[in-house]
Short mmCIF file of C-alpha atoms and ligand atoms in Angstrom, two decimals:
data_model
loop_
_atom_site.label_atom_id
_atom_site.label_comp_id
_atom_site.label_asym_id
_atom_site.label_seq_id
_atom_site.Cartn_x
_atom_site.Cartn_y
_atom_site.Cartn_z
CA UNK A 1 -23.69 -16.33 9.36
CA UNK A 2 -22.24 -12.64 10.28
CA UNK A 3 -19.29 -11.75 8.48
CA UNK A 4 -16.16 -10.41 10.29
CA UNK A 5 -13.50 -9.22 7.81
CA UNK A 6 -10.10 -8.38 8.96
CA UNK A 7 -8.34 -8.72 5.74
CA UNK A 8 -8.62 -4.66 5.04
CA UNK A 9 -4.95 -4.78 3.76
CA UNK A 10 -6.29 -7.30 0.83
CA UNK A 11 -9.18 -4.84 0.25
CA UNK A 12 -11.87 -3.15 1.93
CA UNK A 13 -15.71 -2.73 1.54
CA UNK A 14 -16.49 0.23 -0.50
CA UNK A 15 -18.32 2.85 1.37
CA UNK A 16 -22.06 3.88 0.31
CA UNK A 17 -20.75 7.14 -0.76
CA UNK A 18 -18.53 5.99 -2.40
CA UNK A 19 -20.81 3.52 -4.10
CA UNK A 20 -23.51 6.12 -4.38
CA UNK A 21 -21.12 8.39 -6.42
CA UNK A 22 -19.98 5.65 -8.89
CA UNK A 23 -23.47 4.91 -10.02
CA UNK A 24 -23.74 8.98 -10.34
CA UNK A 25 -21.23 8.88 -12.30
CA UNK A 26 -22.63 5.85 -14.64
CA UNK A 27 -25.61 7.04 -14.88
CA UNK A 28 -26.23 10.39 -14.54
CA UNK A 29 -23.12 12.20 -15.39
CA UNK A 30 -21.93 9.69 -17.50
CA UNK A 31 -20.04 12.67 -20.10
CA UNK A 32 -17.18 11.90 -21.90
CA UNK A 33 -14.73 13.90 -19.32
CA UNK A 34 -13.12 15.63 -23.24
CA UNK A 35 -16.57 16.36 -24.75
CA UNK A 36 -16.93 20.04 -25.29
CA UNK A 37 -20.44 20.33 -24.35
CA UNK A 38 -22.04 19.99 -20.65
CA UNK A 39 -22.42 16.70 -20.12
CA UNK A 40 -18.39 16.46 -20.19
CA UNK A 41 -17.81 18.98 -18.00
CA UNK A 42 -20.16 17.54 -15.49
CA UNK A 43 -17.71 14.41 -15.81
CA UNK A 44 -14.56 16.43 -16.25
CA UNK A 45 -15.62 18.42 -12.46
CA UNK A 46 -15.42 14.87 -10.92
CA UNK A 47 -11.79 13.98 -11.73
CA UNK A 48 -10.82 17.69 -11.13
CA UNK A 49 -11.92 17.61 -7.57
CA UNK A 50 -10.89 14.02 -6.97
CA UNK A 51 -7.48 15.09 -8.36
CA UNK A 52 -7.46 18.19 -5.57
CA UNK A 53 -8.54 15.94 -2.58
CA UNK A 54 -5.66 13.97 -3.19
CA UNK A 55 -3.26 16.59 -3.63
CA UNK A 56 -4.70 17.94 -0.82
CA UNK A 57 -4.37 14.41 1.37
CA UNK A 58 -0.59 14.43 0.43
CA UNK A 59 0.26 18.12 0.54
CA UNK A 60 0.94 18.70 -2.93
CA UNK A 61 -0.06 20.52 -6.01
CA UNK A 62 -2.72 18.71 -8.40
CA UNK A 63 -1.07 18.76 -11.48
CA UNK A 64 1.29 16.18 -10.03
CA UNK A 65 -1.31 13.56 -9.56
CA UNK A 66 -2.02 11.40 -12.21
CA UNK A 67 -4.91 8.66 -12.25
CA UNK A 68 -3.89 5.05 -13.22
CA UNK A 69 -5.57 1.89 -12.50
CA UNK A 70 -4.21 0.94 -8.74
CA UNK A 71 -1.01 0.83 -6.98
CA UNK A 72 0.36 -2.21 -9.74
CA UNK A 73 0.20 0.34 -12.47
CA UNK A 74 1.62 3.24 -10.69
CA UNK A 75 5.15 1.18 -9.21
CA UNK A 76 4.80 0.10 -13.01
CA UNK A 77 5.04 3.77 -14.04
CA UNK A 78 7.15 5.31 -12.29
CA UNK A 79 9.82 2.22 -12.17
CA UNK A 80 10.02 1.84 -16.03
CA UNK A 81 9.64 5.42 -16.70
CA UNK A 82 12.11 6.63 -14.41
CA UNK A 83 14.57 3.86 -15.02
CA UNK A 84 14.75 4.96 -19.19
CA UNK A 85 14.68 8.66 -18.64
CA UNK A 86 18.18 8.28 -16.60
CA UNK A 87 19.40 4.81 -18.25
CA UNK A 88 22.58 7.42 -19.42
CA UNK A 89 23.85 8.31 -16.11
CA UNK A 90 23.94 5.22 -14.60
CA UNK A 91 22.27 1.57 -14.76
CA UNK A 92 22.45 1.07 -10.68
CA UNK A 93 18.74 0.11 -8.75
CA UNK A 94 18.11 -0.21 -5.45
CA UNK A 95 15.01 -1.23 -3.76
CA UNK A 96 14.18 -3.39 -0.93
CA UNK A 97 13.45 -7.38 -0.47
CA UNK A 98 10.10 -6.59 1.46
CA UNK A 99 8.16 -4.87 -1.62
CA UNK A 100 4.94 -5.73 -2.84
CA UNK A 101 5.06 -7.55 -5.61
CA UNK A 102 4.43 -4.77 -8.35
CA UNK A 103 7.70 -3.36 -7.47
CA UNK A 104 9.33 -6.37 -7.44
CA UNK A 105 8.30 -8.02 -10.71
CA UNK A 106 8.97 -4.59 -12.38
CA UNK A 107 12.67 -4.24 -11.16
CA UNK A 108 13.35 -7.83 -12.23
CA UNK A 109 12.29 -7.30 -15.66
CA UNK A 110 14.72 -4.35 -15.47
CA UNK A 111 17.03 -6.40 -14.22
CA UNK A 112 17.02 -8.47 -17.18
CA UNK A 113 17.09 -5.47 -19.62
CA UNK A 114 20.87 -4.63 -18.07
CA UNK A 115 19.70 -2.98 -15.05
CA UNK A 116 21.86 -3.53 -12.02
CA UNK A 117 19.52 -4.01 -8.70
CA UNK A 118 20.92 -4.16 -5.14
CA UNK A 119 18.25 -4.86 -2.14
CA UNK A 120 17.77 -3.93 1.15
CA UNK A 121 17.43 -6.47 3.40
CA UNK A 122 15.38 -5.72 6.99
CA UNK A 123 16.40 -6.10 10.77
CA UNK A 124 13.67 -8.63 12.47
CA UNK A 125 11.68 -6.22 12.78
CA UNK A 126 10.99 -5.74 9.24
CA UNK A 127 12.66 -2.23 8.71
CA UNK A 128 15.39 -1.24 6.58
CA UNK A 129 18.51 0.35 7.79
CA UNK A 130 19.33 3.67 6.31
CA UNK A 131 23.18 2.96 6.97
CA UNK A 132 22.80 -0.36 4.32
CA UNK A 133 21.07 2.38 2.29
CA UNK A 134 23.95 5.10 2.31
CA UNK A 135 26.23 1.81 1.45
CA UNK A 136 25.03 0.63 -1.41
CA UNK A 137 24.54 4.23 -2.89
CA UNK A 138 26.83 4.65 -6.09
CA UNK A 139 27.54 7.44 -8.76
CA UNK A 140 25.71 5.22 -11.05
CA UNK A 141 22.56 4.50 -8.97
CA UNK A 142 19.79 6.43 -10.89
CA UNK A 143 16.58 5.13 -8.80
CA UNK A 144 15.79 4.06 -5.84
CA UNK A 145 12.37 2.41 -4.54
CA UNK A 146 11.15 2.19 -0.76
CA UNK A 147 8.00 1.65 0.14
CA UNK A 148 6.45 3.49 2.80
CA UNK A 149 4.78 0.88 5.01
CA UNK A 150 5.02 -2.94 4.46
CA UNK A 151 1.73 -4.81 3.40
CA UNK A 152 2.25 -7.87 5.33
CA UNK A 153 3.81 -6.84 8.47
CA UNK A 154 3.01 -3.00 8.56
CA UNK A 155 6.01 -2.00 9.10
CA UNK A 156 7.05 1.53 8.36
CA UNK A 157 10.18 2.23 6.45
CA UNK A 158 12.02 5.46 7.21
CA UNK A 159 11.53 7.25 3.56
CA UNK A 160 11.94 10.61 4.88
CA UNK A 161 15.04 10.10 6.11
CA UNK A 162 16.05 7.52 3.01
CA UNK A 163 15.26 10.94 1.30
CA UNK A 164 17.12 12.91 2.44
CA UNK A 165 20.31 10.25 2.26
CA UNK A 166 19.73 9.87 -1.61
CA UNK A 167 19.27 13.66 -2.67
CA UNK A 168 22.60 14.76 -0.21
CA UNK A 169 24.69 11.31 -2.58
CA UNK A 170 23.26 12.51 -5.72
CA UNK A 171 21.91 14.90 -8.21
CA UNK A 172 20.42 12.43 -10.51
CA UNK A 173 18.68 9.65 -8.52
CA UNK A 174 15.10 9.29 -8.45
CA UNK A 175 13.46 8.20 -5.50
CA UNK A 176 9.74 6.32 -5.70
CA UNK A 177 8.04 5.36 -2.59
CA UNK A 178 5.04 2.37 -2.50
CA UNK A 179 2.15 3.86 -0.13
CA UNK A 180 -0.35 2.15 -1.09
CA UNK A 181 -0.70 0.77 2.13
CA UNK A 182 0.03 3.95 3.99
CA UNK A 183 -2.18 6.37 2.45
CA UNK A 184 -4.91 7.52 4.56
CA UNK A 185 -3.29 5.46 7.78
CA UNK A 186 -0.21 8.19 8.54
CA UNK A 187 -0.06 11.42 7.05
CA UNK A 188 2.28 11.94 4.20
CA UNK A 189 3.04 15.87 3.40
CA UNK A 190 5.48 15.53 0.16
CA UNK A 191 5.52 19.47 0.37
CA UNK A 192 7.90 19.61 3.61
CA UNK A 193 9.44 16.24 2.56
CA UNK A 194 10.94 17.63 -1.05
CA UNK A 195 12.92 14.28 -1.56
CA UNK A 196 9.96 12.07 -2.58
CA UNK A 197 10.08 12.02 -7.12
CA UNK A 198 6.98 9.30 -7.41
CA UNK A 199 4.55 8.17 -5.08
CA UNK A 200 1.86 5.39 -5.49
CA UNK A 201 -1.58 5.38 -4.20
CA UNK A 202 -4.60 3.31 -4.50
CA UNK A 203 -8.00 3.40 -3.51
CA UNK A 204 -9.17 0.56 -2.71
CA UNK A 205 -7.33 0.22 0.52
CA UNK A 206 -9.13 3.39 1.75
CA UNK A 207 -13.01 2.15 1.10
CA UNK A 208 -12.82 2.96 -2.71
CA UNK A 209 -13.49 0.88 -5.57
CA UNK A 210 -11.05 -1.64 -7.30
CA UNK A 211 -9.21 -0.16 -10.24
CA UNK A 212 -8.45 3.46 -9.39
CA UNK A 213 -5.32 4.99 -8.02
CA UNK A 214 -2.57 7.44 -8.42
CA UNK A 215 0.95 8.27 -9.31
CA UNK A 216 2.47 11.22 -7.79
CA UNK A 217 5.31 12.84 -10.44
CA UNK A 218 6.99 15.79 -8.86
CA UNK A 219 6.13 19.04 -11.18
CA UNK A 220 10.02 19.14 -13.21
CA UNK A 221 10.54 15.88 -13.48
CA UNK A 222 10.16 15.19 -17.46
CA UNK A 223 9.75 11.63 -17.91
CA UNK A 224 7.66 10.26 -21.38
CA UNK A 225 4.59 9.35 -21.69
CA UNK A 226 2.99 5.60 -19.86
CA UNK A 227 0.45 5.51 -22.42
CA UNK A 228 -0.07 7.72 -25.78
CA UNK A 229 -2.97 8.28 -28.00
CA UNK A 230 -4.73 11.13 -26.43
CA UNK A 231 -4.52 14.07 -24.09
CA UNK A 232 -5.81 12.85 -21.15
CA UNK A 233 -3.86 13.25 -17.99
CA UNK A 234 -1.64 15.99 -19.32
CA UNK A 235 -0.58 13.86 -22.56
CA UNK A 236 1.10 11.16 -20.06
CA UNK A 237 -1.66 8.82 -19.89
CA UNK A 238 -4.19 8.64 -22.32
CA UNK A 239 -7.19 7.41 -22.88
CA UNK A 240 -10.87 7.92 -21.33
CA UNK A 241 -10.82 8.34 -17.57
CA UNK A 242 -12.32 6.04 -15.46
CA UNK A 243 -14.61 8.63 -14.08
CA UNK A 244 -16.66 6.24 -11.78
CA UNK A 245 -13.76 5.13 -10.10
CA UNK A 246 -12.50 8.56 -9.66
CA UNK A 247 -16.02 9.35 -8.34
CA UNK A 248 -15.63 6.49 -5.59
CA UNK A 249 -12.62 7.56 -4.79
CA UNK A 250 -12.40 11.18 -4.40
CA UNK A 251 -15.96 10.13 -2.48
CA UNK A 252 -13.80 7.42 0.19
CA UNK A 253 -11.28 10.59 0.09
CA UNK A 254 -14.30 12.84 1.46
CA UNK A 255 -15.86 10.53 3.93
CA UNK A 256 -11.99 9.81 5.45
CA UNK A 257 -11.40 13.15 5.57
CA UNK A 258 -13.99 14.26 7.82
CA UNK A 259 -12.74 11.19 10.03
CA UNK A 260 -9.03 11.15 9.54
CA UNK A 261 -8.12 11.37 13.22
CA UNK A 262 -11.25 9.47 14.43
CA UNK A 263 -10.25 6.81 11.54
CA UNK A 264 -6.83 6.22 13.03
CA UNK A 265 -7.46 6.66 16.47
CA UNK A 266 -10.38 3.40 16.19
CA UNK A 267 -8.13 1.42 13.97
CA UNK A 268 -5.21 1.39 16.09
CA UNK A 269 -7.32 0.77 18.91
CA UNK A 270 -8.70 -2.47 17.77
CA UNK A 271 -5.40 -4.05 16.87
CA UNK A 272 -4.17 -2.95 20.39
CA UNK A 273 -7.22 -4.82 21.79
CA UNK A 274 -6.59 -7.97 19.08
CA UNK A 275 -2.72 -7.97 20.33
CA UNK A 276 -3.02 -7.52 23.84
CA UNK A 277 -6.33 -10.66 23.68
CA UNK A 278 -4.33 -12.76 21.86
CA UNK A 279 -1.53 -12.74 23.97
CA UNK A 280 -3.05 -12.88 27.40
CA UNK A 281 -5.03 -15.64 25.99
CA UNK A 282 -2.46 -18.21 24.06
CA UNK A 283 1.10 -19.26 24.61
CA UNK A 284 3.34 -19.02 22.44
CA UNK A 285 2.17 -16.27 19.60
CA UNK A 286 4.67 -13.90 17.99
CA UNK A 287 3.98 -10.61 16.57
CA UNK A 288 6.34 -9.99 13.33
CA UNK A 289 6.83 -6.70 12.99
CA UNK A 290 7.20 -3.64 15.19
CA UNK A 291 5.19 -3.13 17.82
CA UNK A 292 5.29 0.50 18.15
CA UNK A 293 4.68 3.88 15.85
CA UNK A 294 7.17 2.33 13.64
CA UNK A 295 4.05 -0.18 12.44
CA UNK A 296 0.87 1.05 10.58
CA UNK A 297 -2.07 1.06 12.99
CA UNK A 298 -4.21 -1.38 11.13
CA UNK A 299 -1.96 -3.87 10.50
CA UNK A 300 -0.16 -6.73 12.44
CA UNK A 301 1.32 -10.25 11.51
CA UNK A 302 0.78 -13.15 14.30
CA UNK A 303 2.45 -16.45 14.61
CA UNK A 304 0.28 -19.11 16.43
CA UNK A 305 3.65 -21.13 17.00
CA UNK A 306 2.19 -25.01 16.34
CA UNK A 307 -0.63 -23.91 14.01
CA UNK A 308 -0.36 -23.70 9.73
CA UNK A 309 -1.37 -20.06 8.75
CA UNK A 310 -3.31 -21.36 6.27
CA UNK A 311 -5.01 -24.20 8.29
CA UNK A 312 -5.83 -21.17 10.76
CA UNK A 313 -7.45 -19.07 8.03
CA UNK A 314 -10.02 -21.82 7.06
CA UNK A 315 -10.69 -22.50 10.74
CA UNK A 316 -11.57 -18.91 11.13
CA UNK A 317 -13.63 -18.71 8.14
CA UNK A 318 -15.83 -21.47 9.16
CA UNK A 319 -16.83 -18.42 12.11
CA UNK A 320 -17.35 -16.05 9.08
CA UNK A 321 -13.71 -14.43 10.40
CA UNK A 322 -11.65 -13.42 7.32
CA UNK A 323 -7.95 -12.67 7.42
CA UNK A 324 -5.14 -13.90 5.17
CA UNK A 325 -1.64 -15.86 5.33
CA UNK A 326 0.38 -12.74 3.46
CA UNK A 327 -0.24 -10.54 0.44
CA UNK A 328 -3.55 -11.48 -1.20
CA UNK A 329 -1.72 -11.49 -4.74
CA UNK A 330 0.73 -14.92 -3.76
CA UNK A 331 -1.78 -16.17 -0.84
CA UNK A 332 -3.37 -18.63 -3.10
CA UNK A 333 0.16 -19.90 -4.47
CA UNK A 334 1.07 -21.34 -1.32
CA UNK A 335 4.50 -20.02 -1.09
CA UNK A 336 6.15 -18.69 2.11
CA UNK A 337 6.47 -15.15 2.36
CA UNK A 338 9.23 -13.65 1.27
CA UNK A 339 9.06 -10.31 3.56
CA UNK A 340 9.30 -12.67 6.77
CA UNK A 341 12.09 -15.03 4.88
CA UNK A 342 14.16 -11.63 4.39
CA UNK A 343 13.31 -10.36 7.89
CA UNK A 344 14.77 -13.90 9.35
CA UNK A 345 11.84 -15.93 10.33
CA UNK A 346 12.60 -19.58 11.66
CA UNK A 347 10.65 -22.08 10.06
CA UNK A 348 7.92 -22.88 12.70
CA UNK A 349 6.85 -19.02 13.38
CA UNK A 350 7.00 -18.56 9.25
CA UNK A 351 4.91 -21.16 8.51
CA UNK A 352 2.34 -20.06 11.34
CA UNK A 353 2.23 -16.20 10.12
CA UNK A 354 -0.90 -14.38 9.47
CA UNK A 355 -2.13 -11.31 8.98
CA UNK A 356 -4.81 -9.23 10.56
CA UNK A 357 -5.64 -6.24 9.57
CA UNK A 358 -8.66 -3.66 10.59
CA UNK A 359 -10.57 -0.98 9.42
CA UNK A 360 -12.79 1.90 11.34
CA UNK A 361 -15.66 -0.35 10.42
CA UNK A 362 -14.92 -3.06 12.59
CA UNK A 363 -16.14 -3.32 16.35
CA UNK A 364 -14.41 -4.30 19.65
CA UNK A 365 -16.59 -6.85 19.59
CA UNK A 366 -16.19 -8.10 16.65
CA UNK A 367 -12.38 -7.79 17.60
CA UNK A 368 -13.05 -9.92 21.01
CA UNK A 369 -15.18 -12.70 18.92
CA UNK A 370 -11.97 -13.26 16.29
CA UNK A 371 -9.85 -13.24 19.71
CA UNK A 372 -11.61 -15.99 21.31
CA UNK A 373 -11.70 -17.88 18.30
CA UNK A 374 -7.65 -17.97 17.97
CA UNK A 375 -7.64 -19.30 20.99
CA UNK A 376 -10.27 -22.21 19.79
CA UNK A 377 -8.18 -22.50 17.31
CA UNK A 378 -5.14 -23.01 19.48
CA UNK A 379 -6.23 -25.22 21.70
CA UNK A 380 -7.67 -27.54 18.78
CA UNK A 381 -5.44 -26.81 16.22
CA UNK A 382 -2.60 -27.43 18.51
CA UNK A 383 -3.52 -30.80 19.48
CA UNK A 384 -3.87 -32.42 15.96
C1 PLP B 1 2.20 -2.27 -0.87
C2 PLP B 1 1.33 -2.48 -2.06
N1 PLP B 1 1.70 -1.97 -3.23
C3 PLP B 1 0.94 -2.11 -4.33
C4 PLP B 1 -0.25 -2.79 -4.30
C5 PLP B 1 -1.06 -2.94 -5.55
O1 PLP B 1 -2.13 -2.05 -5.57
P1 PLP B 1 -3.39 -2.32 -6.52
O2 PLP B 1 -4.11 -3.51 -5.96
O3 PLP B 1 -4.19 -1.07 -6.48
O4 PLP B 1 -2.86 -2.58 -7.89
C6 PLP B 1 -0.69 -3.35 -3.08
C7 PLP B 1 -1.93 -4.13 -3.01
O5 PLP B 1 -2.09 -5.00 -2.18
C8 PLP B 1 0.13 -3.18 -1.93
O6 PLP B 1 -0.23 -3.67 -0.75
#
C-alpha cells in the first residue's frame, strides 16, 4: 500500500543526504571530534560547519549555538538554567498555556521549587495577546518563555514584538522562545531582533535525524554549565558530540537551504489545496487556528464536526494516510488537547480536532487523495 504521511509536525523522513552523511560520519570519519590527531579533526570540521549553517539560518554568530539532543533538552536548558542564574532578582515566570510539553513540564517542576508561573492564555485563534503579556509583567519576573509557532495549531505567536515589551519592563528578564516548529518554515534573524536570550531548535522537523538540535545562548549571557565533565561545547555541555547527528543535520540544513523559498512556497501550497478541498467538499469542518500569515505554512488543525479525531486517524490509515489527533508526545494518552481547551474549543469541534501537516515532499496529489478520503470518512463516519 503507498504511504501518504502528513504528520511532518510529529517528524519527518530524513533526507538521503542527510542519511548519506550520518553513515559518513559512522564510518568513515568516525574521529573522536577532541582527538589531537586527523581523524578528529575530520570529525571536529563536521560540527564546526553544522554549527555555522545554523548560525547562519538564524542570523547569528556560531559561538552561540550549542548542540543538545532535540528541542526537549534545549527548553530544558535554557528554562532551568536561566531560572537559577536570576533566582535573586526575582522568582516571577511567565510562559504560555499552548507550549509543547518540554516547556511545560519544566516550568512546573519550577513551579514546585518556589517558582511563581503566570500563563498566557490565547484568543480562538490560538495567539497570545501582547497586552495580557505587558500585564502580567512584574519587577520580579526574571524569565519569560513564548514559543514561536504552536505545534498543534501552527499558530504564530508575536515574539518579536513580546521582545521588545519585556526588554523596554526590564533589565533582568530573560526571554526563551520554542521554534522548534518554526525553524526552517519562517525566517528567524535574532541579529535585527536583539530581544531573543535562548532559542530552541531541532532537527528532526526539518528532514534530519532524531536526537540532534540546538540551543541558542546570546554571547554575554553567563549562565552555568547543563552538563560538566569535559570541554565540549565551550565547557557548557560536555561530553562526546553526536557527530552523526550533527552530520544529518547540518546536511537537512544544506539541502533546505538551496530550497528555502521553493520549500515554503510548495508547503503552503498544499495545505491551501488540503483547506480549500476539504471545505468545498464536507459540511461542517472547522479550521482551529489562523488562517492567514499568522499560521505556519505546513500546519493546520481540522474539526470534522460529528467525527472522533482519533476514529478519523485509523480510518485514514487503513488508506496508508498518516496524520495525528495533537502533539505526538500525549497522542497515545488519549487526553484532549490542552492548546484547543485554552484557546476555547466546545466539546464537539475538540473532540473532532486533527492535525495535518505537510512537507515539500508531498504531492498535490497525494494532497487530493487524503482530501477525498475525509470526505469518505465523513460521509461514513458521520452516519455511525
Ligand atoms: C514546539 C515543540 N517544542 C519542542 C519539541 C521537542 O523537540 P524534540 O522532539 O527534538 O525533543 C517539539 C516536538 O514535537 C515541538 O513541537
Amino acid at each position: 500500500m503507498r504511504e501518504i504521511y502528513l504528520d511532518n509536525s510529529a517528524t519527518t523522513m530524513v533526507i538521503p543526504e542527510a542519511a548519506e552523511a550520518m553513515v559518513e560520519a559512522c564510518c568513515v570519519k568516525y574521529g573522536n571530534p577532541s582527538s589531537l590527531h586527523g581523524k578528529g579533526i575530520e570529525a571536529e570540521k563536521i560540527i564546526k560547519e553544522t554549527r555555522e549553517r545554523i548560525a547562519e539560518f538564524l542570523n547569528c554568530s556560531p559561538d552561540e549555538i550549542f548542540f543538545t539532543s532535540g528541542g526537549t533538552e534545549a527548553n530544558n536548558w535554557a528554562l532551568f538554567k536561566a531560572a537559577e542564574k536570576l533566582k535573586r532578582f526575582g522568582k516571577h515566570i511567565i510562559t504560555t498555556s499552548i507550549e509543547h510539553s518540554s516547556v511545560l513540564e519544566p516550568v512546573k517542576e519550577l513551579e514546585r521549587r518556589g517558582f511563581e508561573v503566570s500563563y498566557l492564555s490565547p484568543s480562538k485563534d490560538g495567539i497570545i495577546s501582547l497586552e495580557d503579556l505587558k500585564k502580567e509583567l512584574r519587577p520580579d519576573t526574571i524569565l519569560v518563555s513564548i514559543m514561536h509557532a504552536n505545534n498543534e495549531t501552527g499558530s504564530v505567536q508575536p515574539i518579536y514584538e513580546a521582545a521588545e515589551i519585556i526588554k523596554n519592563s526590564s533589565d533582568k528578564a530573560l526571554f526563551h522562545v520554542d521554534a522548534v516548529q518554526s525553524f526552517g518554515k519562517i525566517n528567524i534573524n535574532l541579529k535585527k531582533e536583539k530581544g531573543i536570550d535562548f532559542l530552541s531548535v531541532s532537527a528532526h522537523k526539518i528532514h534530519g535525524p532524531k536526537g540532534i538540535g540546538a540551543l541558542f545562548i546570546r554571547k554575554g549571557i553567563n549562565i552555568s554549565p547543563y552538563v560538566y565533565g569535559g570541554d565540549q561545547e565551550g565547557k557548557m555541555r560536555a561530553g562526546t558530540e553526536n557527530v552523526p547527528g550533527i552530520a544529518g543535520f547540518g546536511a537537512a540544513l544544506k539541502a533546505l537551504k538551496n530550497n528555502v523559498e521553493d520549500h515554503q512556497k510548495k508547503i503552503k501550497g498544499l495545505k491551501e489545496r488540503f483547506i480549500s478541498g476539504i471545505k468545498a467538499g464536507i459540511q461542517d469542518v472547522v479550521i482551529n487556528g489562523p488562517l492567514d500569515e499568522r499560521a505556519l505554512p505546513n500546519i493546520v488543525n481540522v474539526s470534522v464536526l460529528g467525527v472522533k479525531g482519533e476514529v478519523l486517524v485509523h480510518y485514514l490509515e487503513q488508506w496508508g494516510i498518516y496524520i495525528s489527533t495533537g502533539s505526538a508526545c500525549h497522542s497515545r494518552g488519549g487526553s484532549v488537547s490542552h492548546v484547543l481547551k485554552a484557546m476555547g474549543l466546545k466539546k464537539e469541534a475538540l473532540e473532532s480536532a486533527v492535525r495535518v501537516s505537510f512537507s515539500a515532499f508531498n504531492t498535490e496529489e497525494e494532497v487530493d487523495f487524503a482530501v477525498e478520503k475525509f470526505k469518505e470518512a465523513a460521509e461514513e463516519l458521520r452516519d455511525l
